[in-house]
mmCIF file of C-alpha atoms and ligand atoms in Angstrom:
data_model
loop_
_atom_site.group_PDB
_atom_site.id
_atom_site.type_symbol
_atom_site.label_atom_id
_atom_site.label_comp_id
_atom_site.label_asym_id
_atom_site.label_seq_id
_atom_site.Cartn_x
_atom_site.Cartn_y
_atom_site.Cartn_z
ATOM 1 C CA UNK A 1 -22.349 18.034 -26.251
ATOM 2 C CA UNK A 2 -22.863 16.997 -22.734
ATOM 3 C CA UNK A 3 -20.392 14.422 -21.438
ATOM 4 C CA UNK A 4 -21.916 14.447 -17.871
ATOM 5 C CA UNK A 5 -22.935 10.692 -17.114
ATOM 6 C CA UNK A 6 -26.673 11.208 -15.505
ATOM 7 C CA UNK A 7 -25.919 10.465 -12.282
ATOM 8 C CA UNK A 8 -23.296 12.874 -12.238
ATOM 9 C CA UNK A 9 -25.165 15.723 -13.683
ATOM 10 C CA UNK A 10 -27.678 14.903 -10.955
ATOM 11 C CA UNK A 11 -25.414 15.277 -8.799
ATOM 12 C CA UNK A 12 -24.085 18.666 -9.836
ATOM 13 C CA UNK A 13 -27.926 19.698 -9.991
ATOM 14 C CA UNK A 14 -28.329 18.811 -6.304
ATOM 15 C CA UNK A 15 -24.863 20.509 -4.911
ATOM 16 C CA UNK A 16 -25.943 23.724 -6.599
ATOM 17 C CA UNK A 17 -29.535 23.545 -5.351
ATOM 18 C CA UNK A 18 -27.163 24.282 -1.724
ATOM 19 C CA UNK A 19 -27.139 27.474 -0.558
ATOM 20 C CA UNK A 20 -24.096 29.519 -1.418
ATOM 21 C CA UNK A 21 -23.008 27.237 -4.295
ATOM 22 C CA UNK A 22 -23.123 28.136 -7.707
ATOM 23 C CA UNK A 23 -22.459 25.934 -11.057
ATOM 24 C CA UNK A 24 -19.079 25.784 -10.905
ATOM 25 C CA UNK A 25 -18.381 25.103 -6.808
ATOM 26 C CA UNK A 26 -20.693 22.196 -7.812
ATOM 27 C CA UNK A 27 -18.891 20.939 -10.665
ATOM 28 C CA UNK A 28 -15.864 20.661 -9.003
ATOM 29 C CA UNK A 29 -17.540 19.377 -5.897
ATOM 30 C CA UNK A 30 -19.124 16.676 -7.756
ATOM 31 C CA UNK A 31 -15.584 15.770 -9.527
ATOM 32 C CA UNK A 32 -13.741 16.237 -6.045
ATOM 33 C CA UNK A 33 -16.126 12.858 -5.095
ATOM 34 C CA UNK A 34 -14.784 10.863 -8.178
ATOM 35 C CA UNK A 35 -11.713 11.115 -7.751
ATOM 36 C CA UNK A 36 -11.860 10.909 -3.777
ATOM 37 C CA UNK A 37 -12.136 7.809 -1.501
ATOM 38 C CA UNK A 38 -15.679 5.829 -1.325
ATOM 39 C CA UNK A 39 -15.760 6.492 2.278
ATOM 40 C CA UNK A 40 -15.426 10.128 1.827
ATOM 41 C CA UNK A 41 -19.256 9.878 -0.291
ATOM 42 C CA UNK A 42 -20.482 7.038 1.994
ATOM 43 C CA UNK A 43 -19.664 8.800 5.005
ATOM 44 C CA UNK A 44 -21.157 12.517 3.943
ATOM 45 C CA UNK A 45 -23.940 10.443 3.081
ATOM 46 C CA UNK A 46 -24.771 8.526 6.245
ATOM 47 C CA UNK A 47 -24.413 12.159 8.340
ATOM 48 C CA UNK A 48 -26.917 13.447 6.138
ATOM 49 C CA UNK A 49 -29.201 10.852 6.942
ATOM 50 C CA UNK A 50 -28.341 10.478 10.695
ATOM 51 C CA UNK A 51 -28.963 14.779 11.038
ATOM 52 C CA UNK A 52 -32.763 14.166 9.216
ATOM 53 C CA UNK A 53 -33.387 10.984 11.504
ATOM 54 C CA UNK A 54 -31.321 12.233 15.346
ATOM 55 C CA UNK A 55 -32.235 15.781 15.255
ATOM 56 C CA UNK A 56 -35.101 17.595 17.001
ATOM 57 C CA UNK A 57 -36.529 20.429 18.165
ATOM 58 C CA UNK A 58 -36.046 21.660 21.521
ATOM 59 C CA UNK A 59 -39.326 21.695 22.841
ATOM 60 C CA UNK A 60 -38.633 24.381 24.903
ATOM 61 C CA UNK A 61 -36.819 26.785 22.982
ATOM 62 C CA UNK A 62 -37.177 25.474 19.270
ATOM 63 C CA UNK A 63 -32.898 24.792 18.943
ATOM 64 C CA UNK A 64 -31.947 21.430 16.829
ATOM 65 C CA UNK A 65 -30.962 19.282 19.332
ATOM 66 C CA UNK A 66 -30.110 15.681 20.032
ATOM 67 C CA UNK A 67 -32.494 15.271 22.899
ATOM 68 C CA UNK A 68 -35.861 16.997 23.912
ATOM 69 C CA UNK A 69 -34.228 19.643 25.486
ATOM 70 C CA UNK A 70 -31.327 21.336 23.682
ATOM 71 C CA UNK A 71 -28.015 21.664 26.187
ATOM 72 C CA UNK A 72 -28.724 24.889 27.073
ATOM 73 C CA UNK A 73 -32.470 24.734 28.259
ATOM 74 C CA UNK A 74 -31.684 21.508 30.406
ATOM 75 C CA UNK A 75 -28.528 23.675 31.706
ATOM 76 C CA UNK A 76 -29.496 24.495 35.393
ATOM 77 C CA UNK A 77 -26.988 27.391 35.580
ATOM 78 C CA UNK A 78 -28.931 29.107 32.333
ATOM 79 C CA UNK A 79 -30.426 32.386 33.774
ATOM 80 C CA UNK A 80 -34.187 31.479 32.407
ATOM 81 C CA UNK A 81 -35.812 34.532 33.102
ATOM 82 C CA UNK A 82 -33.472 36.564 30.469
ATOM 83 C CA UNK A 83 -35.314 35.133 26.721
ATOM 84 C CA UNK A 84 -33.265 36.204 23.586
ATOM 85 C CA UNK A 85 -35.596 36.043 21.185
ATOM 86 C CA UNK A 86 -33.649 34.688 17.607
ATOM 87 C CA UNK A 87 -34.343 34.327 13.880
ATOM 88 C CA UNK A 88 -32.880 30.886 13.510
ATOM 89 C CA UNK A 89 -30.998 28.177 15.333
ATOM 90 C CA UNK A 90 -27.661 29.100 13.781
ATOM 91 C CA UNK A 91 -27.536 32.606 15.545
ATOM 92 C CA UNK A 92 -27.699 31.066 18.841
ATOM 93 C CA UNK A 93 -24.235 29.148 17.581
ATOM 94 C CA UNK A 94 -22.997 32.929 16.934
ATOM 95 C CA UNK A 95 -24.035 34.281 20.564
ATOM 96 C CA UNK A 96 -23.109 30.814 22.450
ATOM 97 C CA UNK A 97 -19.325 31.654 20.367
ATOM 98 C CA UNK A 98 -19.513 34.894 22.237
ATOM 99 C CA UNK A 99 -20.135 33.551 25.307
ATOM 100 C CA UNK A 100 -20.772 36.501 28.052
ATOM 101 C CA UNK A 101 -24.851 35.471 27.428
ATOM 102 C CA UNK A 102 -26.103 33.706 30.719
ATOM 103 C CA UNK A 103 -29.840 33.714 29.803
ATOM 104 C CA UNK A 104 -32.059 31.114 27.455
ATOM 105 C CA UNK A 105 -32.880 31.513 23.971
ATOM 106 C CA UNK A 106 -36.150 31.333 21.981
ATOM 107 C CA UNK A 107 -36.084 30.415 17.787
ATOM 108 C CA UNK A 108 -38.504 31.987 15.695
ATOM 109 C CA UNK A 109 -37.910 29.746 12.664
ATOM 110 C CA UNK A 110 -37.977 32.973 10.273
ATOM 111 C CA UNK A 111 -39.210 36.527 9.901
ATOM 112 C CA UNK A 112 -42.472 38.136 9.029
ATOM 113 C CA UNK A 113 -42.037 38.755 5.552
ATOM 114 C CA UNK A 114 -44.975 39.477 3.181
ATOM 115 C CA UNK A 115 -43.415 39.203 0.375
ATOM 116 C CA UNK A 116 -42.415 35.522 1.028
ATOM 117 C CA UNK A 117 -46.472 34.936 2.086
ATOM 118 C CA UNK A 118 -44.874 34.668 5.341
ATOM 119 C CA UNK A 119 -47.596 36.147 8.277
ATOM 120 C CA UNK A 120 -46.742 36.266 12.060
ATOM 121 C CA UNK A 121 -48.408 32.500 12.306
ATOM 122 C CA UNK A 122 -45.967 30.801 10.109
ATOM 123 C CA UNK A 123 -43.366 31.939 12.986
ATOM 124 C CA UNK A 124 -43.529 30.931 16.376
ATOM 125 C CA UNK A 125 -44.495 34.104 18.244
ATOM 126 C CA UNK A 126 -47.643 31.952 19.680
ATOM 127 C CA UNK A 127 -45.128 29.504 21.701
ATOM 128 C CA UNK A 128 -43.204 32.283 22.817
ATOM 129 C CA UNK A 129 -46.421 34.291 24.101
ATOM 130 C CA UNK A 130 -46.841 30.968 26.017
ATOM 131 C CA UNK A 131 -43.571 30.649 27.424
ATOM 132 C CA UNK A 132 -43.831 34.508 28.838
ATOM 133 C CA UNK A 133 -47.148 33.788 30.236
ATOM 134 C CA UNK A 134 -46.028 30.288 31.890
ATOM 135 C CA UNK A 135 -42.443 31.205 33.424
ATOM 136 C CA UNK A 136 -41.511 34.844 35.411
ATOM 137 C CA UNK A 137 -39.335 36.503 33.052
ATOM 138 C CA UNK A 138 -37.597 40.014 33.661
ATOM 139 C CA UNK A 139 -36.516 40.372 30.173
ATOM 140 C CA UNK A 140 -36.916 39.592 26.391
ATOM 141 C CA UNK A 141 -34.212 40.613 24.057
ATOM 142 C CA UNK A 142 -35.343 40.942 20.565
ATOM 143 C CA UNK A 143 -32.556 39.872 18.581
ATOM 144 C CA UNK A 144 -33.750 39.871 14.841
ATOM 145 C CA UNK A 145 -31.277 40.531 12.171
ATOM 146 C CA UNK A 146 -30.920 44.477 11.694
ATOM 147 C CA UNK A 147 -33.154 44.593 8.437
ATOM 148 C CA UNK A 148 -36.497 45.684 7.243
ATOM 149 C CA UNK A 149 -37.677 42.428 7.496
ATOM 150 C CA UNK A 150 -35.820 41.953 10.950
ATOM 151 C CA UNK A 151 -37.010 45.283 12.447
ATOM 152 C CA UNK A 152 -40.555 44.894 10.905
ATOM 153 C CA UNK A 153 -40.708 41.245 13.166
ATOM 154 C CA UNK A 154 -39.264 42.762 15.881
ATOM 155 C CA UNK A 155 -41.778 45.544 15.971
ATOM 156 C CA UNK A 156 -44.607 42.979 15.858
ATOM 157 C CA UNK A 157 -43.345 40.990 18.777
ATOM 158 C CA UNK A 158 -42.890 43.882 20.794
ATOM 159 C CA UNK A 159 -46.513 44.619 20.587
ATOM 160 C CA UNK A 160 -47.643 41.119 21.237
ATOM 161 C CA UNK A 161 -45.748 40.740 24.267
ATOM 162 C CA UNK A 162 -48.007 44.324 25.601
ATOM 163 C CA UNK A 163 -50.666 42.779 25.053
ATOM 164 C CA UNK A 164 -50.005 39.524 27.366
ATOM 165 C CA UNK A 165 -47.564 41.151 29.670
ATOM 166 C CA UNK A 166 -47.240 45.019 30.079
ATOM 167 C CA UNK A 167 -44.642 44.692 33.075
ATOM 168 C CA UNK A 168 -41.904 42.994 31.015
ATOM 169 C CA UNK A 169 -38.770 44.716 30.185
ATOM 170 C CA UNK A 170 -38.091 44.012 26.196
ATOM 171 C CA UNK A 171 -34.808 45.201 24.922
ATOM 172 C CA UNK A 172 -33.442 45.436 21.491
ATOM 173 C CA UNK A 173 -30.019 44.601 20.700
ATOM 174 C CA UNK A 174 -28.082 47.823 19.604
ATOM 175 C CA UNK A 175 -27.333 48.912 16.248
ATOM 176 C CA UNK A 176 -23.149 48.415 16.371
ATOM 177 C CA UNK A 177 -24.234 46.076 13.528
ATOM 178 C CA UNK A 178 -24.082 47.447 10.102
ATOM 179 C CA UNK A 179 -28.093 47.715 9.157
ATOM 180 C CA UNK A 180 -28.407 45.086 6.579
ATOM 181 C CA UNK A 181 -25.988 42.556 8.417
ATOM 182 C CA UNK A 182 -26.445 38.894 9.223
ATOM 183 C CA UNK A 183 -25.981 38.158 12.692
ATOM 184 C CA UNK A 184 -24.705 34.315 11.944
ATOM 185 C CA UNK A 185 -22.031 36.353 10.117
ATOM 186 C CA UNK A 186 -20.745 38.776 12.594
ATOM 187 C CA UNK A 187 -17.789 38.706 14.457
ATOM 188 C CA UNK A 188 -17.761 38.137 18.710
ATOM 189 C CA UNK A 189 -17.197 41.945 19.311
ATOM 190 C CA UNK A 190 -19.622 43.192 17.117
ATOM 191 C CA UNK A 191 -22.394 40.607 18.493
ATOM 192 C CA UNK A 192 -20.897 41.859 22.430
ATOM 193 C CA UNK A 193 -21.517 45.315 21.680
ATOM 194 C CA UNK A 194 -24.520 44.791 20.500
ATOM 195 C CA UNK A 195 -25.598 43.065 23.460
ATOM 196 C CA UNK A 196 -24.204 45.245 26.070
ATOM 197 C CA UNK A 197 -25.608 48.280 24.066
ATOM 198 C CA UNK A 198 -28.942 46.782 23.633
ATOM 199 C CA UNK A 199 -31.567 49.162 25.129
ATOM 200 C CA UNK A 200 -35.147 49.623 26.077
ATOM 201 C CA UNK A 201 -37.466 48.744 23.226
HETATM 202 ZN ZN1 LIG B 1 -33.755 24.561 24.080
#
């Protein structure tokens, strides 16, 4: 028989939608707002509408941000002409933790992945071509995640960036990361080493 009250069962239907929750982290999750406070809901609620309504794009560098320009493009002390090429916003978080990287970021917004129907157009490798052609830059590190999918994009960018600009150094970030790995997920000295190892790509 199911007990669950509708709204509640939607509820638990929506936590576990969530990435890295499964039936029963949103079971108790859903409970865990019954018993609690009516702030605790009405404030989790209004941040989750204030992130979908305050939050941007960089339009430099493709970061959520606040403003037009995320913090560390309208940074003047940001060495621009060293462009770390990322899969997603939240591995910028992991190298900004780290903090020996001086130079400016650029977010891809995902991988080339075929399997997923995702080509080289549903990524933004056409606004990073731009940004290499409008600004002198002395190097790109490619910093895709370590996998197929990762190395595969990396690859591809590598030869798109010949064909627009044949005297720019690209680097790849070095493999002290486990292949496989996630770089959002790995610790400060692994994500150092792999940027003081990175080599000529
Ligand atoms: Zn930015």
């Amino acid at each position: 028989v199911n007990v669950l009250p509708r709204v509640v069962q939607e509820l638990i239907e929506k936590l576990e939608n969530l990435p890295g929750v499964g039936p029963r982290t949103a079971a108790r999750l859903a409970y865990y707002f019954l018993r609690a406070p009516e702030n605790v809901s009405t404030e989790l609620a209004k941040v989750l509408i204030d992130i979908k309504k305050e939050i941007v794009l960089c339009e430099n560098c493709f970061n959520y941000s606040a403003e037009k320009l995320c913090p560390i493009c309208s940074n003047n002390s940001r060495d621009e002409s060293i462009l770390m090429v990322v899969e997603e916003p939240l591995d910028i978080v992991a190298f900004e933790r780290m903090g020996d990287f001086q130079g400016v970021y650029h977010v891809l917004g995902g991988v080339i992945s075929p399997i997923n129907g995702i080509g080289p157009e549903e990524i933004r490798v056409e606004e990073l071509l731009n940004r290499i052609k409008e600004k002198s830059i002395s190097e790109i590190i490619i910093a895709t995640n370590p996998n197929l999918e990762g190395e595969s994009t990396a690859l591809y960018i590598r030869n798109e960036i010949n064909k627009v600009r044949k005297e720019v150094k690209i680097t790849r970030i070095a493999r002290g990361l486990p292949s496989g790995a996630d770089l959002e997920y790995a610790d400060d000295l692994t994500l150092q080493k792999a940027l003081e190892g990175r080599g000529e790509f």
